[in-house]
Tab-separated table of C-alpha atoms in Angstrom:
chain	number	residue	atom	x	y	z
Y	1	GLN	CA	0.000	0.000	0.000
Y	2	LYS	CA	1.371	3.393	-0.933
Y	3	GLU	CA	1.820	5.859	1.887
Y	4	VAL	CA	-0.363	8.460	0.174
Y	5	GLU	CA	-3.181	7.680	-2.240
Y	6	GLN	CA	-4.932	10.315	-4.273
Y	7	ASP	CA	-7.967	10.004	-6.534
Y	8	PRO	CA	-6.496	9.578	-10.021
Y	9	GLY	CA	-8.791	11.852	-12.009
Y	10	PRO	CA	-8.822	13.710	-14.285
Y	11	LEU	CA	-11.716	15.812	-13.109
Y	12	SER	CA	-13.785	18.182	-15.245
Y	13	VAL	CA	-16.389	20.496	-13.733
Y	14	PRO	CA	-18.401	23.509	-14.933
Y	15	GLU	CA	-17.495	26.960	-13.738
Y	16	GLY	CA	-19.061	27.738	-10.367
Y	17	ALA	CA	-19.106	24.125	-9.185
Y	18	ILE	CA	-17.879	22.992	-5.806
Y	19	VAL	CA	-14.860	20.739	-6.190
Y	20	SER	CA	-13.811	18.110	-3.684
Y	21	LEU	CA	-10.334	16.634	-3.868
Y	22	ASN	CA	-9.258	13.864	-1.531
Y	23	CYS	CA	-6.276	11.886	-0.313
Y	24	THR	CA	-5.874	8.994	2.072
Y	25	TYR	CA	-2.716	7.981	3.850
Y	26	SER	CA	-1.428	5.083	5.866
Y	27	ASN	CA	1.320	6.548	8.064
Y	28	SER	CA	-0.112	7.721	11.364
Y	29	ALA	CA	3.074	9.695	12.062
Y	30	PHE	CA	2.110	12.336	9.488
Y	31	GLN	CA	1.245	15.578	11.237
Y	32	TYR	CA	1.467	18.238	8.529
Y	33	PHE	CA	-0.825	18.157	5.539
Y	34	MET	CA	-0.445	20.335	2.477
Y	35	TRP	CA	-2.152	20.992	-0.805
Y	36	TYR	CA	-0.123	22.231	-3.734
Y	37	ARG	CA	-1.349	23.566	-7.051
Y	38	GLN	CA	0.797	22.993	-10.114
Y	39	TYR	CA	0.163	24.629	-13.449
Y	40	SER	CA	1.468	22.947	-16.554
Y	41	ARG	CA	5.276	23.104	-16.795
Y	42	LYS	CA	5.600	25.034	-13.541
Y	43	GLY	CA	6.738	24.169	-10.055
Y	44	PRO	CA	4.146	23.438	-7.337
Y	45	GLU	CA	2.721	26.331	-5.372
Y	46	LEU	CA	1.676	25.860	-1.754
Y	47	LEU	CA	-2.065	26.475	-1.417
Y	48	MET	CA	-2.955	25.347	2.073
Y	49	TYR	CA	-1.351	23.618	4.979
Y	50	THR	CA	-2.849	22.200	8.135
Y	51	TYR	CA	-1.321	20.843	11.266
Y	52	SER	CA	-3.067	17.780	12.699
Y	53	SER	CA	-6.842	17.438	12.423
Y	54	GLY	CA	-9.286	20.198	11.673
Y	55	ASN	CA	-10.415	22.626	9.028
Y	56	LYS	CA	-8.716	25.633	7.526
Y	57	GLU	CA	-10.314	28.137	5.222
Y	58	ASP	CA	-8.694	30.630	2.871
Y	59	GLY	CA	-11.016	32.421	0.510
Y	60	ARG	CA	-12.649	29.862	-1.782
Y	61	PHE	CA	-10.453	27.054	-0.494
Y	62	THR	CA	-11.070	24.861	2.549
Y	63	ALA	CA	-8.715	22.129	3.725
Y	64	GLN	CA	-9.954	19.383	6.013
Y	65	VAL	CA	-7.956	16.786	7.879
Y	66	ASP	CA	-9.459	13.773	9.638
Y	67	LYS	CA	-6.588	11.972	11.293
Y	68	SER	CA	-8.824	9.283	12.756
Y	69	SER	CA	-9.768	8.228	9.232
Y	70	LYS	CA	-6.411	9.199	7.702
Y	71	TYR	CA	-8.271	11.266	5.153
Y	72	ILE	CA	-7.694	14.792	3.893
Y	73	SER	CA	-9.731	16.939	1.556
Y	74	LEU	CA	-9.512	20.184	-0.346
Y	75	PHE	CA	-12.738	21.960	-1.272
Y	76	ILE	CA	-12.868	24.666	-3.891
Y	77	ARG	CA	-16.002	26.783	-3.934
Y	78	ASP	CA	-17.215	28.753	-6.946
Y	79	SER	CA	-14.567	27.144	-9.115
Y	80	GLN	CA	-13.045	29.276	-11.863
Y	81	PRO	CA	-11.310	28.387	-15.128
Y	82	SER	CA	-8.119	29.736	-13.534
Y	83	ASP	CA	-8.353	26.904	-10.996
Y	84	SER	CA	-7.602	24.456	-13.805
Y	85	ALA	CA	-4.354	22.810	-12.719
Y	86	THR	CA	-2.964	19.699	-11.099
Y	87	TYR	CA	-3.520	19.484	-7.358
Y	88	LEU	CA	-1.136	17.479	-5.226
Y	89	CYS	CA	-1.626	16.531	-1.618
Y	90	ALA	CA	1.501	16.185	0.495
Y	91	MET	CA	2.255	15.392	4.077
Y	92	ASN	CA	5.117	14.831	6.472
Y	93	ARG	CA	6.171	14.176	10.033
Y	94	ILE	CA	7.479	16.511	12.676
Y	95	GLY	CA	11.227	16.859	12.765
Y	96	ALA	CA	14.199	18.440	11.121
Y	97	ASN	CA	14.826	17.353	7.558
Y	98	SER	CA	11.481	15.610	7.386
Y	99	LYS	CA	10.523	14.911	3.806
Y	100	LEU	CA	7.314	15.531	1.984
Y	101	THR	CA	5.394	12.529	0.712
Y	102	PHE	CA	3.261	13.472	-2.280
Y	103	GLY	CA	0.142	12.007	-3.756
Y	104	LYS	CA	0.153	11.396	-7.505
Y	105	GLY	CA	-1.865	14.503	-8.197
Y	106	ILE	CA	-5.208	15.053	-9.859
Y	107	THR	CA	-5.730	17.262	-12.890
Y	108	LEU	CA	-8.728	19.552	-12.594
Y	109	SER	CA	-10.331	21.274	-15.542
Y	110	VAL	CA	-12.953	23.966	-14.923
Y	111	ARG	CA	-15.066	24.560	-18.013
Y	112	PRO	CA	-16.267	28.140	-18.673
J	1	GLY	CA	5.656	34.410	-0.251
J	2	ALA	CA	9.315	33.559	-0.519
J	3	VAL	CA	10.786	33.197	-3.978
J	4	VAL	CA	12.851	30.325	-5.257
J	5	SER	CA	14.403	30.841	-8.653
J	6	GLN	CA	15.478	27.929	-10.780
J	7	HIS	CA	17.593	28.261	-13.882
J	8	PRO	CA	17.442	27.372	-16.681
J	9	SER	CA	13.733	26.769	-17.191
J	10	TRP	CA	14.496	24.431	-20.059
J	11	VAL	CA	17.577	22.937	-21.623
J	12	ILE	CA	18.343	20.628	-24.511
J	13	CYS	CA	21.653	18.817	-24.490
J	14	LYS	CA	23.408	16.113	-26.409
J	15	SER	CA	23.751	12.631	-25.000
J	16	GLY	CA	26.969	12.282	-23.013
J	17	THR	CA	27.248	15.904	-21.959
J	18	SER	CA	26.656	17.341	-18.487
J	19	VAL	CA	24.041	19.862	-17.493
J	20	LYS	CA	23.968	22.092	-14.428
J	21	ILE	CA	20.732	23.377	-12.908
J	22	GLU	CA	20.762	26.165	-10.341
J	23	CYS	CA	18.324	26.752	-7.523
J	24	ARG	CA	18.428	30.031	-5.626
J	25	SER	CA	16.441	31.312	-2.694
J	26	LEU	CA	16.063	35.000	-3.431
J	27	ASP	CA	14.831	36.512	-0.186
J	28	PHE	CA	15.605	33.991	2.514
J	29	GLN	CA	18.385	31.696	3.618
J	30	ALA	CA	17.623	28.108	2.746
J	31	THR	CA	18.991	25.712	5.318
J	32	THR	CA	17.666	22.784	3.355
J	33	MET	CA	17.058	22.290	-0.336
J	34	PHE	CA	15.321	19.384	-2.002
J	35	TRP	CA	15.648	18.126	-5.562
J	36	TYR	CA	12.740	16.351	-7.244
J	37	ARG	CA	12.144	14.711	-10.548
J	38	GLN	CA	8.741	14.569	-12.211
J	39	PHE	CA	7.727	12.488	-15.202
J	40	PRO	CA	4.668	13.451	-17.290
J	41	LYS	CA	1.414	12.927	-15.407
J	42	GLN	CA	3.321	11.629	-12.400
J	43	SER	CA	3.919	13.014	-8.956
J	44	LEU	CA	7.141	14.477	-7.657
J	45	MET	CA	9.829	11.975	-6.802
J	46	LEU	CA	12.367	13.146	-4.246
J	47	MET	CA	15.906	12.615	-5.468
J	48	ALA	CA	17.988	14.114	-2.680
J	49	THR	CA	18.041	16.418	0.307
J	50	SER	CA	20.880	18.838	0.832
J	51	ASN	CA	21.846	20.950	3.789
J	52	GLU	CA	24.174	23.872	3.374
J	53	GLY	CA	27.794	22.906	3.819
J	54	SER	CA	27.259	19.154	4.000
J	55	LYS	CA	26.899	16.274	1.584
J	56	ALA	CA	23.539	15.607	0.064
J	57	THR	CA	21.455	12.658	1.192
J	58	TYR	CA	20.230	10.696	-1.787
J	59	GLU	CA	17.066	8.642	-1.962
J	60	GLN	CA	17.291	4.951	-2.661
J	61	GLY	CA	17.873	4.219	-6.310
J	62	VAL	CA	19.265	7.658	-7.166
J	63	GLU	CA	22.851	7.533	-8.430
J	64	LYS	CA	24.902	10.067	-6.521
J	65	ASP	CA	27.690	9.998	-9.088
J	66	LYS	CA	25.283	10.806	-11.864
J	67	PHE	CA	23.303	13.512	-10.083
J	68	LEU	CA	25.838	15.722	-8.349
J	69	ILE	CA	24.404	18.123	-5.810
J	70	ASN	CA	26.253	21.043	-4.314
J	71	HIS	CA	24.813	23.313	-1.624
J	72	ALA	CA	27.712	25.648	-1.054
J	73	SER	CA	25.789	28.593	0.326
J	74	LEU	CA	22.516	29.328	2.080
J	75	THR	CA	21.029	30.707	-1.099
J	76	LEU	CA	22.305	28.403	-3.823
J	77	SER	CA	22.158	24.717	-4.617
J	78	THR	CA	23.102	23.125	-7.913
J	79	LEU	CA	22.215	19.828	-9.515
J	80	THR	CA	24.542	18.548	-12.228
J	81	VAL	CA	23.342	15.718	-14.418
J	82	THR	CA	26.552	14.100	-15.605
J	83	SER	CA	26.885	12.176	-18.857
J	84	ALA	CA	23.231	12.708	-19.589
J	85	HIS	CA	21.267	10.142	-21.570
J	86	PRO	CA	17.804	10.326	-23.131
J	87	GLU	CA	16.300	8.477	-20.159
J	88	ASP	CA	17.388	11.395	-17.955
J	89	SER	CA	14.973	13.649	-19.830
J	90	SER	CA	12.498	14.869	-17.251
J	91	PHE	CA	11.217	17.851	-15.298
J	92	TYR	CA	13.557	18.667	-12.406
J	93	ILE	CA	12.253	20.817	-9.558
J	94	CYS	CA	13.983	22.188	-6.497
J	95	SER	CA	12.463	23.401	-3.269
J	96	ALA	CA	14.034	25.420	-0.502
J	97	ARG	CA	13.151	25.561	3.172
J	98	TRP	CA	14.216	27.865	5.938
J	99	GLY	CA	14.503	26.733	9.503
J	100	GLN	CA	13.749	23.305	10.880
J	101	GLY	CA	10.672	24.001	12.863
J	102	PHE	CA	7.525	22.889	11.122
J	103	GLY	CA	8.383	19.979	8.932
J	104	ASN	CA	8.439	21.063	5.339
J	105	THR	CA	5.527	23.453	5.476
J	106	GLU	CA	7.672	26.396	4.565
J	107	ALA	CA	9.170	24.793	1.478
J	108	PHE	CA	8.931	26.908	-1.633
J	109	PHE	CA	9.375	25.445	-5.058
J	110	GLY	CA	11.285	26.681	-8.052
J	111	GLN	CA	9.594	26.891	-11.411
J	112	GLY	CA	11.256	23.694	-12.626
J	113	THR	CA	13.709	22.823	-15.394
J	114	ARG	CA	12.684	20.734	-18.343
J	115	LEU	CA	15.677	18.714	-19.496
J	116	THR	CA	15.649	17.062	-22.894
J	117	VAL	CA	18.588	14.880	-23.845
J	118	VAL	CA	18.904	14.148	-27.553
């Protein structure tokens, strides 16, 4: 079993839709959970990060972490064509030099 | 947010030659830099972790003699692909982190370098 599993996609939604992106993980030592957005041929950009369980909201984006279920989600409200990108979940443990473990990424397309 | 600059953004080289990719943190001192490789429609694969002034730590299966990493200062790390072959063609991305406090949450990524070996 891979440490981090992410829905494979791709995902296509109409503009204005609510998008739900999800990842599951197996390592209970993970404490930090991140969502990155990557446009084609660019490096990833950190969108949201959460420590331990709970919700975090930033504008149209909400990140949720359920450590009991080892499940994280990213919700995008009122999706826009500019949200079209690949979204990668990532997580890691506490500690110096801890390394990110990434999901495979899901490509989202928001249709005008 | 902090800026990480990676150069070049793309490079084409002949098989057998070496290519150097630079990663700079522009407005912060990066205690740790990470080098990733990404194949089309795949996730990022960590190649190595480097701390300023010390040898890089390579992930299993990554040839340290082929992918030379130097992190000589707190703002610059370089990855040299030696004797490149077509199978080395990929998208190489660096990230830089300051401090050691909160895992990798403060890692900022460069814009990536697309290497094509012909």
